[in-house]
Structure formats: C-alpha cells, structure tokens
Coordinates of C-alpha atoms in Angstrom, one line a residue:
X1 CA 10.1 11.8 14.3
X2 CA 12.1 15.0 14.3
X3 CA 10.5 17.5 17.4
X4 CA 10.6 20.6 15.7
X5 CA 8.2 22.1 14.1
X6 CA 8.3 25.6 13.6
X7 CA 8.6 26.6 10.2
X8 CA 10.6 29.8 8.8
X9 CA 9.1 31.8 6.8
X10 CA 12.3 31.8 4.5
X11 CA 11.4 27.9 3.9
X12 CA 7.6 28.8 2.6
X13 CA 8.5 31.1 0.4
X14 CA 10.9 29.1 -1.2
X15 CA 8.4 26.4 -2.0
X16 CA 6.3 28.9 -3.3
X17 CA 8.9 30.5 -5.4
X18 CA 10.2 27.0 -6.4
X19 CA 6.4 26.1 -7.7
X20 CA 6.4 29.4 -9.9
X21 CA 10.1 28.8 -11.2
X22 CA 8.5 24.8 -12.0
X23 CA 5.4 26.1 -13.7
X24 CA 6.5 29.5 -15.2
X25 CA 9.2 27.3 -16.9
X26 CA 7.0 26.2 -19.6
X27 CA 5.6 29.0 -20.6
X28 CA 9.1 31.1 -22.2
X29 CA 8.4 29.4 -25.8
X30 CA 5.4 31.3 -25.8
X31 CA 7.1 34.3 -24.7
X32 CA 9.5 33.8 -27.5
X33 CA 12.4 32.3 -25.8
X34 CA 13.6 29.2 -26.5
X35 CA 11.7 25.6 -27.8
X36 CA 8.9 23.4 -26.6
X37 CA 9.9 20.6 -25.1
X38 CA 7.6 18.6 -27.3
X39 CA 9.5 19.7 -29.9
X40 CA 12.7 18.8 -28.9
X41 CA 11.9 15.2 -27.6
X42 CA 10.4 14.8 -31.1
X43 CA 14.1 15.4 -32.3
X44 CA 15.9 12.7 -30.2
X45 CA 12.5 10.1 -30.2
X46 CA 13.0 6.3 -29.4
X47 CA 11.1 4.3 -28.9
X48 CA 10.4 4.6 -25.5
X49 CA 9.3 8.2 -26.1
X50 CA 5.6 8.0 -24.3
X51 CA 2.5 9.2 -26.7
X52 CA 1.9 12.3 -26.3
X53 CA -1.3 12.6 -24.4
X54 CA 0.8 11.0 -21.5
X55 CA 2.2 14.7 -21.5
X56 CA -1.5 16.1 -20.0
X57 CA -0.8 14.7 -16.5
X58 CA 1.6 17.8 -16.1
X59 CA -2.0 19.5 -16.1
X60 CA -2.8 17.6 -12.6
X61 CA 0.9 17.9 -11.6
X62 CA 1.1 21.3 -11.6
X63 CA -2.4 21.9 -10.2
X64 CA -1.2 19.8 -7.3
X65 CA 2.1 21.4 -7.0
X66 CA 0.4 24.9 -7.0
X67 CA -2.3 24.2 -4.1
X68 CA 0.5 22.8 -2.1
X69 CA 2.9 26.0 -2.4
X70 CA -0.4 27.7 -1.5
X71 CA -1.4 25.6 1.6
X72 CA 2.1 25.2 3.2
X73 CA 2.1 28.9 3.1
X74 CA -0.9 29.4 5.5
X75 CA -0.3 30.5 9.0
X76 CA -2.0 27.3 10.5
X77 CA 0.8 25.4 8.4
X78 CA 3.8 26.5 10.4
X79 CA 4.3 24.4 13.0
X80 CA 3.1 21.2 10.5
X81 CA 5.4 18.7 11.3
X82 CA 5.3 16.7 8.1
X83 CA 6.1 19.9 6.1
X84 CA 8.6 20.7 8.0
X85 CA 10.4 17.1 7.1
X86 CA 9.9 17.8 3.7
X87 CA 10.3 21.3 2.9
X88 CA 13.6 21.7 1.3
X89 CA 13.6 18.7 -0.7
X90 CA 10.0 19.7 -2.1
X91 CA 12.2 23.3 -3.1
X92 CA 14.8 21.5 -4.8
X93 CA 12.8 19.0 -6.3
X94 CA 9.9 21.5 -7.3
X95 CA 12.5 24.2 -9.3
X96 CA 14.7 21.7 -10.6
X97 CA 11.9 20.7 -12.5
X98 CA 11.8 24.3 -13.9
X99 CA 15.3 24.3 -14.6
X100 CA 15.3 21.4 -16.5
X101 CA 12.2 22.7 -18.4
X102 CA 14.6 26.0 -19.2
X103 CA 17.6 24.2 -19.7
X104 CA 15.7 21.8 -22.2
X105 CA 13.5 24.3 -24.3
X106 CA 17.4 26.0 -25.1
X107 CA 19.9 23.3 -25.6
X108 CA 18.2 20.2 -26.0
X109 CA 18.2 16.5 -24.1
X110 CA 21.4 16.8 -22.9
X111 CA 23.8 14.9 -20.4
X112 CA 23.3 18.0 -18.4
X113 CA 19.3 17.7 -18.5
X114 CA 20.0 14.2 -17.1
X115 CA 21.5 15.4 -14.6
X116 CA 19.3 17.9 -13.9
X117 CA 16.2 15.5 -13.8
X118 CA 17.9 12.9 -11.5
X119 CA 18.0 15.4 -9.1
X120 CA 14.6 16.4 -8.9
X121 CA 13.9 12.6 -8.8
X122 CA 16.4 12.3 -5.8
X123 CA 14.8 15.0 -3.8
X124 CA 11.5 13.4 -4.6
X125 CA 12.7 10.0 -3.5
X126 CA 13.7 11.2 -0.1
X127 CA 10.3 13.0 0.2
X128 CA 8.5 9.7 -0.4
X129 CA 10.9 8.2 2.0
X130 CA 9.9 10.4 4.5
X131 CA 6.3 9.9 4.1
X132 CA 6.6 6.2 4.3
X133 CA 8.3 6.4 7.4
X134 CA 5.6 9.5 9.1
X135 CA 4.4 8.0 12.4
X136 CA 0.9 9.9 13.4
X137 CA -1.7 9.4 10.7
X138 CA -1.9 12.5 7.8
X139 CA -4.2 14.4 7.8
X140 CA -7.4 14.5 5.1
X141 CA -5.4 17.8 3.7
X142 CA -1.9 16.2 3.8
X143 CA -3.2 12.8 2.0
X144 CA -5.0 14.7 -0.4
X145 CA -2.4 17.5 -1.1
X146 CA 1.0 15.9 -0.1
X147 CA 1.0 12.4 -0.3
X148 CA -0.5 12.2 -3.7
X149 CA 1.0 15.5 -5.0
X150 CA 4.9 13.9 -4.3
X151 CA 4.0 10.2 -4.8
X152 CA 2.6 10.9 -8.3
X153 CA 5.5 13.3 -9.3
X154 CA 7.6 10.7 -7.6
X155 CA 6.6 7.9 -10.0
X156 CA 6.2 10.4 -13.1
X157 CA 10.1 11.7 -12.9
X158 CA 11.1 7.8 -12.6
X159 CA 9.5 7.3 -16.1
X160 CA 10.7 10.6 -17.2
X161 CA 14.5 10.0 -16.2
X162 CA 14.5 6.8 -18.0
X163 CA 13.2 8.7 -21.0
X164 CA 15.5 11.4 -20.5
X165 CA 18.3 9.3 -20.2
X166 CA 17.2 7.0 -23.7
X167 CA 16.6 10.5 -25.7
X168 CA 20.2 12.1 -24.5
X169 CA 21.8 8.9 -25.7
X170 CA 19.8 9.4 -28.9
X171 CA 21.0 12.8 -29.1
X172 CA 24.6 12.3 -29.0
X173 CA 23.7 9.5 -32.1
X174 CA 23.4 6.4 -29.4
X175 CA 20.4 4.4 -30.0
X176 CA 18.4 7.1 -32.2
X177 CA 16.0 6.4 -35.1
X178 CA 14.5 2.9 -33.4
X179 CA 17.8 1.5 -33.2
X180 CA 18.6 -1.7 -30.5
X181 CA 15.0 -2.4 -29.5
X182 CA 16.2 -5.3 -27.7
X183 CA 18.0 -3.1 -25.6
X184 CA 15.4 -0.5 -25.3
X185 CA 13.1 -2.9 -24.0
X186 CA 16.1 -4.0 -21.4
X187 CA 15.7 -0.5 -19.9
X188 CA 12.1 -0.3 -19.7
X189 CA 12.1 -3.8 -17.7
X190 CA 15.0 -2.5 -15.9
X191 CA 12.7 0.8 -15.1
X192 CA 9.3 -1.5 -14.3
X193 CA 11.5 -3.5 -11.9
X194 CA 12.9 0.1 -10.4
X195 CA 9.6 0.9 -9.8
X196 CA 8.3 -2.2 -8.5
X197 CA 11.0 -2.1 -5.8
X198 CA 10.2 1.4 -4.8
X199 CA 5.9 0.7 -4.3
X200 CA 7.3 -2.5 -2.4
X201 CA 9.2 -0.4 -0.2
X202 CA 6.8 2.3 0.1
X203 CA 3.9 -0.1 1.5
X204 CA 2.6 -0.4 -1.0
X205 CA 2.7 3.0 -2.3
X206 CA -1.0 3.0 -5.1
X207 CA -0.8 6.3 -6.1
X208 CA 3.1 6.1 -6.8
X209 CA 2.3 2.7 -9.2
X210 CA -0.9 4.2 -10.9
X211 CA 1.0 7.1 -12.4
X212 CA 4.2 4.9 -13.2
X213 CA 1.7 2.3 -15.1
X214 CA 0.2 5.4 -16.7
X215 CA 3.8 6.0 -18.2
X216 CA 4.2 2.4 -19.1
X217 CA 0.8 2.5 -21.0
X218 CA 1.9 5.2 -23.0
X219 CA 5.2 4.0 -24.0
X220 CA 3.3 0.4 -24.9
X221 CA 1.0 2.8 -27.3
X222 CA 3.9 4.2 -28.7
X223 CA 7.0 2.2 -28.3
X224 CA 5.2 -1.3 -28.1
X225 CA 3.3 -0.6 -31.5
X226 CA 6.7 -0.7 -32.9
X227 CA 8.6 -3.3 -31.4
X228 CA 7.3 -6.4 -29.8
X229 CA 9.8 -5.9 -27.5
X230 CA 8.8 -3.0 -26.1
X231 CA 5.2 -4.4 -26.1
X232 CA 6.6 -7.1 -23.6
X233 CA 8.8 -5.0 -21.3
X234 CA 6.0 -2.8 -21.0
X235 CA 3.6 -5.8 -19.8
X236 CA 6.3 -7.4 -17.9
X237 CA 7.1 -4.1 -15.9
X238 CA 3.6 -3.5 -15.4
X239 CA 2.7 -7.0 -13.6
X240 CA 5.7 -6.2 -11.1
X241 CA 4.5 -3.0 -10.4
X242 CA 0.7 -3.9 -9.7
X243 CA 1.9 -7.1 -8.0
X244 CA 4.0 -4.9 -5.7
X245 CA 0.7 -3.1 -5.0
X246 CA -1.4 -6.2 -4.5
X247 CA 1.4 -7.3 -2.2
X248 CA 2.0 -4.0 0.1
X249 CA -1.7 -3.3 0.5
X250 CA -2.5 -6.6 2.1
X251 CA -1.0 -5.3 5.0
X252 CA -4.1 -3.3 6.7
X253 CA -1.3 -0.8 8.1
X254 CA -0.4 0.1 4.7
X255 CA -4.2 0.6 3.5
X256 CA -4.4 2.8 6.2
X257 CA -2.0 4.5 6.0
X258 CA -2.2 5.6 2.1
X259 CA -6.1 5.5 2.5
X260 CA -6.7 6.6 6.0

C-alpha cells in the first residue's frame, strides 16, 4: 500500500468539480438545452432497455456521489490514504458520467456515448480494484461513503454500458424495434456472467451484485415480458451473480472486510 498520503488540494477540488459536472449534467433539458435522456433511450429501445423506475437509483447515486465530493474535501481528509489511491480515477469516472449525460441529451446513443461510458466504467473498475486490494480495515465513514458509493456505481455503469452499447447498435438500425431476441438475450448472459466474474474477484463484492441484480430485475420487467429469452438470460445471469456472492462471502475475511 502506496506511503503517501498527502493530498493536494488541486486533487479535492477536482472531485468536487467532477461531482457538479456529473449531477449538473442532467439538469440542461430543463434549462432548455438539449433532450432528456429518457427521451432519447425511448428512441433507440430494445429490449434490454431496463423499466424505467430502474432510472430512480441515480437518486441514491448522486446523493452518494455528492457527500463523498463533500467529505474528501474536509481537512481531516488529506492525508486519507484510501482517497488518495482513488482520487483521480473517482474524477474521471465521476465527470465522464456528466459528459456522457451532455453528450447524450444533444446527439443521441452514439458510438461516441459508448465510448464515453466505458470509460467511466474503466475508471470505476480500477477504483473497485483498489478497494479490494486496501490492507488496514475502512473506516465506518469510508464503508459507508466510499465502498458503497463506487461499488454500486461500479455495478450500475456495467448494466448501463451493456445498454448503451445494445441502444447505439439500435440507433445506427442494428438490432432496433425487438429485433434478434436470441441475441439480445446472448448479451445479457454475457453481461450476468461479466458481473459474476467481477463480485467473484471482488470477495465477494454484495453491494456491487445487489445493484447489478437490481438492473437485471428491471430489464426482466421489461425485456423478459417480451421475449422469453430475455426472461431466461435475466434468471440465468442473476443465479451467477448471487452464487458469486454466496461463494465470496463464505470467506470470513471477505465479510469483514465489506461488513466490518
């Protein structure tokens, strides 16, 4: 585990500017600029498009996001070792997400949004690395506002790429208007066992698979109404990803280390 530990301030206030630039996004249609992003998933559905409701845990997200901009910024938070290791990925991961919000709401589910999205999921990938592998026990703070903050966003933008990624082939006329369910399905279970591999090499990561089976569940309400298919890949993906769980927390190293 790296030695240093002194944070610059440059670092904190680029998370903090990173969460505005993530939540401030989603407010332009409302300032008259641009389209929700509701609307334009609606325009390139398929059927892995989640229910809508699935959308509210952006309320939780956010909230999370914000306390953590917030609490890194304190002065007792400079020398925090675990923030320190994840600092600049949290930036790029956190306004990426922003940037794909802006990029969206103006020109639609793009190749470029893909890209854009992937790399928020990247950076979020090498935070939850990082957490896996942090030696000294978090704190009651950094469980509460770190590792379930970036695990849950972690397992959120893994649904969302693979959604992204099925709407942009929509949008170029790949796959739109509930076309291929076979192969729809293919990516979900593709996506389940994805996820599945990353809780099994998180320890069991539980707050990573709760939000990633929260996806699933609303694709099955959407998706799996439609196609039997769908229905399956969703069930299928799920069982991996709660038997990854089941498996990881046996370990009492694991429990306590997500649960303290």
């Amino acid at each position: 585990m790296s030695t240093h530990t002194h944070r610059s301030a440059l670092q904190r206030i680029a998370i903090v500017l990173a969460v505005v630039i993530q939540i401030g996004a989603t407010f332009l249609p409302q300032l008259g600029f641009g389209e929700p992003i509701g609307d334009r998933s609606d325009s390139v559905r398929t059927l892995i498009t989640p229910s809508g409701w699935a959308f509210a845990i952006w309320g939780p997200l956010f909230f999370g996001s914000a306390v953590y901009a917030l609490w890194q910024a304190l002065p007792g938070q400079r020398d925090n070792v675990l923030l320190d290791q994840i600092g600049w990925p949290s930036v790029i991961a956190l306004s990426m997400q922003g940037i794909w919000a802006t990029y969206t709401q103006f020109a639609n589910l793009t190749v470029i949004s893909a890209i854009i999205i992937l790399t928020s999921l990247g950076a979020l990938l090498v935070i939850l690395r990082r957490l896996v592998a942090f030696e000294r026990p978090f704190s009651l703070a950094e469980r509460i506002i770190v590792t379930i903050t970036f695990s849950a966003l972690a397992a959120w933008l893994t649904a969302a790429s693979i959604v992204n990624i099925s709407a942009t082939l929509a949008y170029y006329g790949i796959g739109g208007d509930m076309q291929y369910p076979l192969i729809t399905a293919a990516i979900v279970a593709v996506g389940g066992v994805i996820a599945a591999l990353a809780v099994g090499r998180s320890r069991g990561n539980p707050w990573y698979a709760l939000v990633f089976c929260w996806a699933l569940l609303a694709i099955y309400y959407r998706g799996g109404q439609e196609s039997g298919a769908i229905a399956l890949a969703c069930l299928i993906s799920g069982v991996l990803v709660i038997g990854a769980v089941v498996v990881g927390l046996k370990d009492r190293a694991n429990r306590h280390h997500w649960f303290g």
